[in-house]
GROMACS .gro file of N, CA, C and O in nm:
model
  308
    1MET      N    1   3.077   2.651  -6.742
    1MET     CA    2   3.183   2.555  -6.757
    1MET      C    3   3.119   2.417  -6.772
    1MET      O    4   3.038   2.376  -6.691
    2SER      N    5   3.158   2.345  -6.875
    2SER     CA    6   3.103   2.213  -6.900
    2SER      C    7   3.205   2.106  -6.863
    2SER      O    8   3.321   2.114  -6.901
    3THR      N    9   3.161   2.011  -6.785
    3THR     CA   10   3.247   1.897  -6.753
    3THR      C   11   3.181   1.773  -6.810
    3THR      O   12   3.076   1.730  -6.763
    4ASP      N   13   3.240   1.720  -6.915
    4ASP     CA   14   3.187   1.600  -6.977
    4ASP      C   15   3.243   1.479  -6.905
    4ASP      O   16   3.361   1.447  -6.917
    5VAL      N   17   3.158   1.415  -6.829
    5VAL     CA   18   3.198   1.298  -6.753
    5VAL      C   19   3.122   1.179  -6.810
    5VAL      O   20   3.000   1.183  -6.823
    6ILE      N   21   3.195   1.076  -6.846
    6ILE     CA   22   3.130   0.955  -6.894
    6ILE      C   23   3.143   0.849  -6.786
    6ILE      O   24   3.248   0.835  -6.723
    7THR      N   25   3.035   0.776  -6.766
    7THR     CA   26   3.037   0.669  -6.669
    7THR      C   27   3.089   0.542  -6.735
    7THR      O   28   3.097   0.531  -6.857
    8ARG      N   29   3.125   0.446  -6.653
    8ARG     CA   30   3.171   0.317  -6.705
    8ARG      C   31   3.063   0.253  -6.791
    8ARG      O   32   3.090   0.204  -6.901
    9ARG      N   33   2.940   0.257  -6.744
    9ARG     CA   34   2.831   0.195  -6.821
    9ARG      C   35   2.804   0.271  -6.950
    9ARG      O   36   2.775   0.211  -7.052
   10GLY      N   37   2.815   0.402  -6.945
   10GLY     CA   38   2.799   0.481  -7.066
   10GLY      C   39   2.907   0.450  -7.168
   10GLY      O   40   2.881   0.439  -7.288
   11TRP      N   41   3.029   0.435  -7.118
   11TRP     CA   42   3.140   0.400  -7.206
   11TRP      C   43   3.118   0.262  -7.268
   11TRP      O   44   3.138   0.242  -7.388
   12LEU      N   45   3.075   0.167  -7.185
   12LEU     CA   46   3.052   0.031  -7.234
   12LEU      C   47   2.938   0.029  -7.336
   12LEU      O   48   2.947  -0.040  -7.438
   13ALA      N   49   2.832   0.104  -7.313
   13ALA     CA   50   2.721   0.110  -7.408
   13ALA      C   51   2.769   0.160  -7.544
   13ALA      O   52   2.732   0.104  -7.648
   14THR      N   53   2.853   0.261  -7.544
   14THR     CA   54   2.908   0.314  -7.669
   14THR      C   55   2.996   0.210  -7.737
   14THR      O   56   2.989   0.193  -7.859
   15ALA      N   57   3.077   0.140  -7.659
   15ALA     CA   58   3.166   0.038  -7.715
   15ALA      C   59   3.086  -0.079  -7.774
   15ALA      O   60   3.120  -0.129  -7.882
   16VAL      N   61   2.979  -0.119  -7.707
   16VAL     CA   62   2.896  -0.229  -7.758
   16VAL      C   63   2.827  -0.187  -7.887
   16VAL      O   64   2.815  -0.266  -7.981
   17GLN      N   65   2.783  -0.063  -7.895
   17GLN     CA   66   2.717  -0.015  -8.017
   17GLN      C   67   2.812  -0.013  -8.135
   17GLN      O   68   2.769  -0.024  -8.250
   18ALA      N   69   2.941  -0.002  -8.110
   18ALA     CA   70   3.040  -0.001  -8.218
   18ALA      C   71   3.075  -0.142  -8.265
   18ALA      O   72   3.134  -0.159  -8.372
   19GLU      N   73   3.038  -0.244  -8.188
   19GLU     CA   74   3.068  -0.382  -8.225
   19GLU      C   75   2.977  -0.428  -8.339
   19GLU      O   76   2.862  -0.385  -8.348
   20THR      N   77   3.029  -0.514  -8.423
   20THR     CA   78   2.950  -0.565  -8.536
   20THR      C   79   2.884  -0.699  -8.506
   20THR      O   80   2.810  -0.751  -8.587
   21ARG      N   81   2.910  -0.752  -8.389
   21ARG     CA   82   2.853  -0.882  -8.348
   21ARG      C   83   2.795  -0.869  -8.208
   21ARG      O   84   2.830  -0.775  -8.135
   22PRO      N   85   2.707  -0.960  -8.170
   22PRO     CA   86   2.657  -0.957  -8.033
   22PRO      C   87   2.772  -0.972  -7.933
   22PRO      O   88   2.872  -1.038  -7.962
   23VAL      N   89   2.758  -0.909  -7.819
   23VAL     CA   90   2.866  -0.905  -7.720
   23VAL      C   91   2.835  -0.998  -7.604
   23VAL      O   92   2.727  -0.993  -7.546
   24THR      N   93   2.932  -1.082  -7.572
   24THR     CA   94   2.923  -1.169  -7.455
   24THR      C   95   2.988  -1.098  -7.336
   24THR      O   96   3.053  -0.994  -7.352
   25THR      N   97   2.974  -1.158  -7.219
   25THR     CA   98   3.040  -1.104  -7.101
   25THR      C   99   3.191  -1.100  -7.123
   25THR      O  100   3.259  -1.004  -7.084
   26HIS      N  101   3.244  -1.203  -7.186
   26HIS     CA  102   3.388  -1.210  -7.212
   26HIS      C  103   3.434  -1.092  -7.299
   26HIS      O  104   3.534  -1.027  -7.268
   27ILE      N  105   3.360  -1.066  -7.405
   27ILE     CA  106   3.396  -0.954  -7.494
   27ILE      C  107   3.382  -0.822  -7.419
   27ILE      O  108   3.467  -0.733  -7.432
   28ALA      N  109   3.277  -0.807  -7.340
   28ALA     CA  110   3.258  -0.684  -7.263
   28ALA      C  111   3.374  -0.663  -7.165
   28ALA      O  112   3.421  -0.550  -7.148
   29ALA      N  113   3.421  -0.771  -7.102
   29ALA     CA  114   3.535  -0.759  -7.011
   29ALA      C  115   3.661  -0.716  -7.086
   29ALA      O  116   3.740  -0.635  -7.036
   30GLN      N  117   3.678  -0.766  -7.209
   30GLN     CA  118   3.792  -0.724  -7.291
   30GLN      C  119   3.781  -0.576  -7.328
   30GLN      O  120   3.881  -0.504  -7.327
   31LEU      N  121   3.660  -0.533  -7.363
   31LEU     CA  122   3.639  -0.392  -7.395
   31LEU      C  123   3.673  -0.304  -7.274
   31LEU      O  124   3.740  -0.202  -7.287
   32LEU      N  125   3.626  -0.345  -7.157
   32LEU     CA  126   3.651  -0.267  -7.036
   32LEU      C  127   3.799  -0.266  -6.999
   32LEU      O  128   3.848  -0.168  -6.942
   33ALA      N  129   3.872  -0.372  -7.034
   33ALA     CA  130   4.015  -0.377  -7.004
   33ALA      C  131   4.092  -0.269  -7.080
   33ALA      O  132   4.198  -0.225  -7.037
   34ALA      N  133   4.034  -0.225  -7.194
   34ALA     CA  134   4.097  -0.119  -7.274
   34ALA      C  135   4.033   0.017  -7.249
   34ALA      O  136   4.054   0.110  -7.325
   35SER      N  137   3.956   0.027  -7.144
   35SER     CA  138   3.882   0.150  -7.113
   35SER      C  139   3.952   0.228  -7.002
   35SER      O  140   4.054   0.184  -6.950
   36PRO      N  141   3.894   0.340  -6.963
   36PRO     CA  142   3.948   0.412  -6.847
   36PRO      C  143   3.929   0.334  -6.715
   36PRO      O  144   3.976   0.378  -6.612
   37TRP      N  145   3.860   0.220  -6.720
   37TRP     CA  146   3.837   0.134  -6.603
   37TRP      C  147   3.896  -0.004  -6.631
   37TRP      O  148   3.825  -0.103  -6.635
   38PRO      N  149   4.028  -0.014  -6.647
   38PRO     CA  150   4.089  -0.140  -6.690
   38PRO      C  151   4.084  -0.251  -6.586
   38PRO      O  152   4.105  -0.367  -6.619
   39THR      N  153   4.054  -0.218  -6.461
   39THR     CA  154   4.051  -0.322  -6.359
   39THR      C  155   3.913  -0.385  -6.343
   39THR      O  156   3.896  -0.476  -6.263
   40ALA      N  157   3.814  -0.337  -6.418
   40ALA     CA  158   3.681  -0.397  -6.412
   40ALA      C  159   3.688  -0.538  -6.469
   40ALA      O  160   3.742  -0.560  -6.577
   41GLY      N  161   3.636  -0.634  -6.398
   41GLY     CA  162   3.645  -0.774  -6.440
   41GLY      C  163   3.515  -0.827  -6.500
   41GLY      O  164   3.424  -0.750  -6.534
   42ARG      N  165   3.508  -0.959  -6.512
   42ARG     CA  166   3.392  -1.024  -6.574
   42ARG      C  167   3.263  -0.998  -6.497
   42ARG      O  168   3.159  -0.976  -6.557
   43ASN      N  169   3.270  -1.002  -6.366
   43ASN     CA  170   3.148  -0.981  -6.287
   43ASN      C  171   3.094  -0.840  -6.307
   43ASN      O  172   2.974  -0.820  -6.321
   44THR      N  173   3.183  -0.742  -6.310
   44THR     CA  174   3.142  -0.604  -6.335
   44THR      C  175   3.083  -0.591  -6.474
   44THR      O  176   2.980  -0.527  -6.494
   45ALA      N  177   3.147  -0.654  -6.573
   45ALA     CA  178   3.097  -0.650  -6.711
   45ALA      C  179   2.958  -0.713  -6.717
   45ALA      O  180   2.868  -0.659  -6.782
   46ARG      N  181   2.939  -0.824  -6.650
   46ARG     CA  182   2.809  -0.893  -6.650
   46ARG      C  183   2.701  -0.803  -6.589
   46ARG      O  184   2.592  -0.789  -6.645
   47LYS      N  185   2.732  -0.741  -6.476
   47LYS     CA  186   2.635  -0.653  -6.410
   47LYS      C  187   2.604  -0.531  -6.496
   47LYS      O  188   2.489  -0.488  -6.504
   48ASP      N  189   2.707  -0.475  -6.560
   48ASP     CA  190   2.685  -0.358  -6.645
   48ASP      C  191   2.600  -0.393  -6.766
   48ASP      O  192   2.510  -0.317  -6.803
   49LEU      N  193   2.626  -0.508  -6.830
   49LEU     CA  194   2.545  -0.550  -6.945
   49LEU      C  195   2.399  -0.570  -6.903
   49LEU      O  196   2.306  -0.526  -6.971
   50ARG      N  197   2.379  -0.634  -6.789
   50ARG     CA  198   2.243  -0.658  -6.738
   50ARG      C  199   2.172  -0.526  -6.708
   50ARG      O  200   2.054  -0.509  -6.741
   51ALA      N  201   2.244  -0.431  -6.648
   51ALA     CA  202   2.184  -0.300  -6.616
   51ALA      C  203   2.150  -0.223  -6.742
   51ALA      O  204   2.044  -0.159  -6.749
   52LEU      N  205   2.237  -0.227  -6.842
   52LEU     CA  206   2.209  -0.157  -6.968
   52LEU      C  207   2.090  -0.218  -7.040
   52LEU      O  208   2.011  -0.147  -7.102
   53ALA      N  209   2.074  -0.349  -7.030
   53ALA     CA  210   1.957  -0.415  -7.090
   53ALA      C  211   1.830  -0.375  -7.015
   53ALA      O  212   1.725  -0.352  -7.076
   54ALA      N  213   1.838  -0.365  -6.884
   54ALA     CA  214   1.722  -0.326  -6.804
   54ALA      C  215   1.678  -0.183  -6.835
   54ALA      O  216   1.559  -0.152  -6.830
   55ARG      N  217   1.772  -0.098  -6.872
   55ARG     CA  218   1.741   0.042  -6.908
   55ARG      C  219   1.696   0.056  -7.053
   55ARG      O  220   1.659   0.165  -7.096
   56GLY      N  221   1.703  -0.052  -7.129
   56GLY     CA  222   1.660  -0.047  -7.268
   56GLY      C  223   1.767  -0.001  -7.365
   56GLY      O  224   1.738   0.024  -7.482
   57VAL      N  225   1.890   0.010  -7.319
   57VAL     CA  226   2.000   0.052  -7.406
   57VAL      C  227   2.047  -0.066  -7.491
   57VAL      O  228   2.079  -0.051  -7.608
   58LEU      N  229   2.050  -0.184  -7.429
   58LEU     CA  230   2.088  -0.307  -7.498
   58LEU      C  231   1.972  -0.405  -7.491
   58LEU      O  232   1.884  -0.392  -7.407
   59ARG      N  233   1.973  -0.504  -7.580
   59ARG     CA  234   1.875  -0.611  -7.569
   59ARG      C  235   1.950  -0.742  -7.548
   59ARG      O  236   2.056  -0.766  -7.608
   60ALA      N  237   1.898  -0.824  -7.460
   60ALA     CA  238   1.958  -0.954  -7.431
   60ALA      C  239   1.909  -1.056  -7.533
   60ALA      O  240   1.792  -1.059  -7.568
   61ILE      N  241   2.001  -1.137  -7.580
   61ILE     CA  242   1.969  -1.242  -7.676
   61ILE      C  243   2.017  -1.373  -7.616
   61ILE      O  244   2.135  -1.387  -7.582
   62ASP      N  245   1.927  -1.471  -7.602
   62ASP     CA  246   1.968  -1.602  -7.553
   62ASP      C  247   2.019  -1.684  -7.670
   62ASP      O  248   1.949  -1.708  -7.768
   63ASP      N  249   2.144  -1.725  -7.660
   63ASP     CA  250   2.209  -1.804  -7.763
   63ASP      C  251   2.159  -1.948  -7.755
   63ASP      O  252   2.099  -1.989  -7.656
   64VAL      N  253   2.183  -2.025  -7.858
   64VAL     CA  254   2.138  -2.165  -7.861
   64VAL      C  255   2.206  -2.247  -7.752
   64VAL      O  256   2.151  -2.345  -7.705
   65ASP      N  257   2.325  -2.208  -7.710
   65ASP     CA  258   2.396  -2.279  -7.604
   65ASP      C  259   2.352  -2.234  -7.465
   65ASP      O  260   2.410  -2.276  -7.366
   66GLY      N  261   2.251  -2.146  -7.459
   66GLY     CA  262   2.205  -2.096  -7.331
   66GLY      C  263   2.287  -1.979  -7.280
   66GLY      O  264   2.263  -1.930  -7.171
   67ARG      N  265   2.385  -1.937  -7.358
   67ARG     CA  266   2.465  -1.821  -7.320
   67ARG      C  267   2.393  -1.695  -7.362
   67ARG      O  268   2.330  -1.691  -7.466
   68ARG      N  269   2.404  -1.593  -7.282
   68ARG     CA  270   2.338  -1.467  -7.313
   68ARG      C  271   2.437  -1.374  -7.382
   68ARG      O  272   2.550  -1.359  -7.340
   69THR      N  273   2.391  -1.313  -7.490
   69THR     CA  274   2.469  -1.211  -7.558
   69THR      C  275   2.384  -1.085  -7.560
   69THR      O  276   2.263  -1.088  -7.535
   70TYR      N  277   2.449  -0.974  -7.590
   70TYR     CA  278   2.381  -0.845  -7.589
   70TYR      C  279   2.411  -0.772  -7.718
   70TYR      O  280   2.520  -0.783  -7.774
   71ALA      N  281   2.312  -0.698  -7.764
   71ALA     CA  282   2.325  -0.616  -7.885
   71ALA      C  283   2.257  -0.482  -7.858
   71ALA      O  284   2.169  -0.473  -7.773
   72PRO      N  285   2.296  -0.380  -7.934
   72PRO     CA  286   2.230  -0.250  -7.916
   72PRO      C  287   2.081  -0.261  -7.944
   72PRO      O  288   2.040  -0.333  -8.035
   73GLU      N  289   2.002  -0.191  -7.866
   73GLU     CA  290   1.858  -0.185  -7.889
   73GLU      C  291   1.836  -0.089  -8.003
   73GLU      O  292   1.876   0.027  -7.996
   74ARG      N  293   1.775  -0.135  -8.108
   74ARG     CA  294   1.750  -0.050  -8.224
   74ARG      C  295   1.614   0.015  -8.207
   74ARG      O  296   1.514  -0.051  -8.184
   75SER      N  297   1.610   0.147  -8.223
   75SER     CA  298   1.482   0.218  -8.211
   75SER      C  299   1.409   0.211  -8.345
   75SER      O  300   1.470   0.193  -8.450
   76ALA      N  301   1.281   0.228  -8.340
   76ALA     CA  302   1.198   0.222  -8.462
   76ALA      C  303   1.202   0.354  -8.538
   76ALA      O  304   1.145   0.365  -8.646
   77ALA      N  305   1.267   0.454  -8.482
   77ALA     CA  306   1.270   0.587  -8.544
   77ALA      C  307   1.356   0.591  -8.668
   77ALA      O  308   1.444   0.524  -8.695
   0.00000   0.00000   0.00000
């Protein structure tokens, strides 16, 4: 019996990969509001983005305004 369980961070990683632009904390919070975890707020989104970047799933990009955005990490394969 297979139980496919997706975590909040896994769901967010998939949602960010579908975006055509870099994702800010604000955009991530909006994505999570439409997810199975609609009560996750900005702080949760910020922590999840940071954790996904630490795992190498996303890469952090420092914007010219000093704001951090995130984009999918592209593999060389």
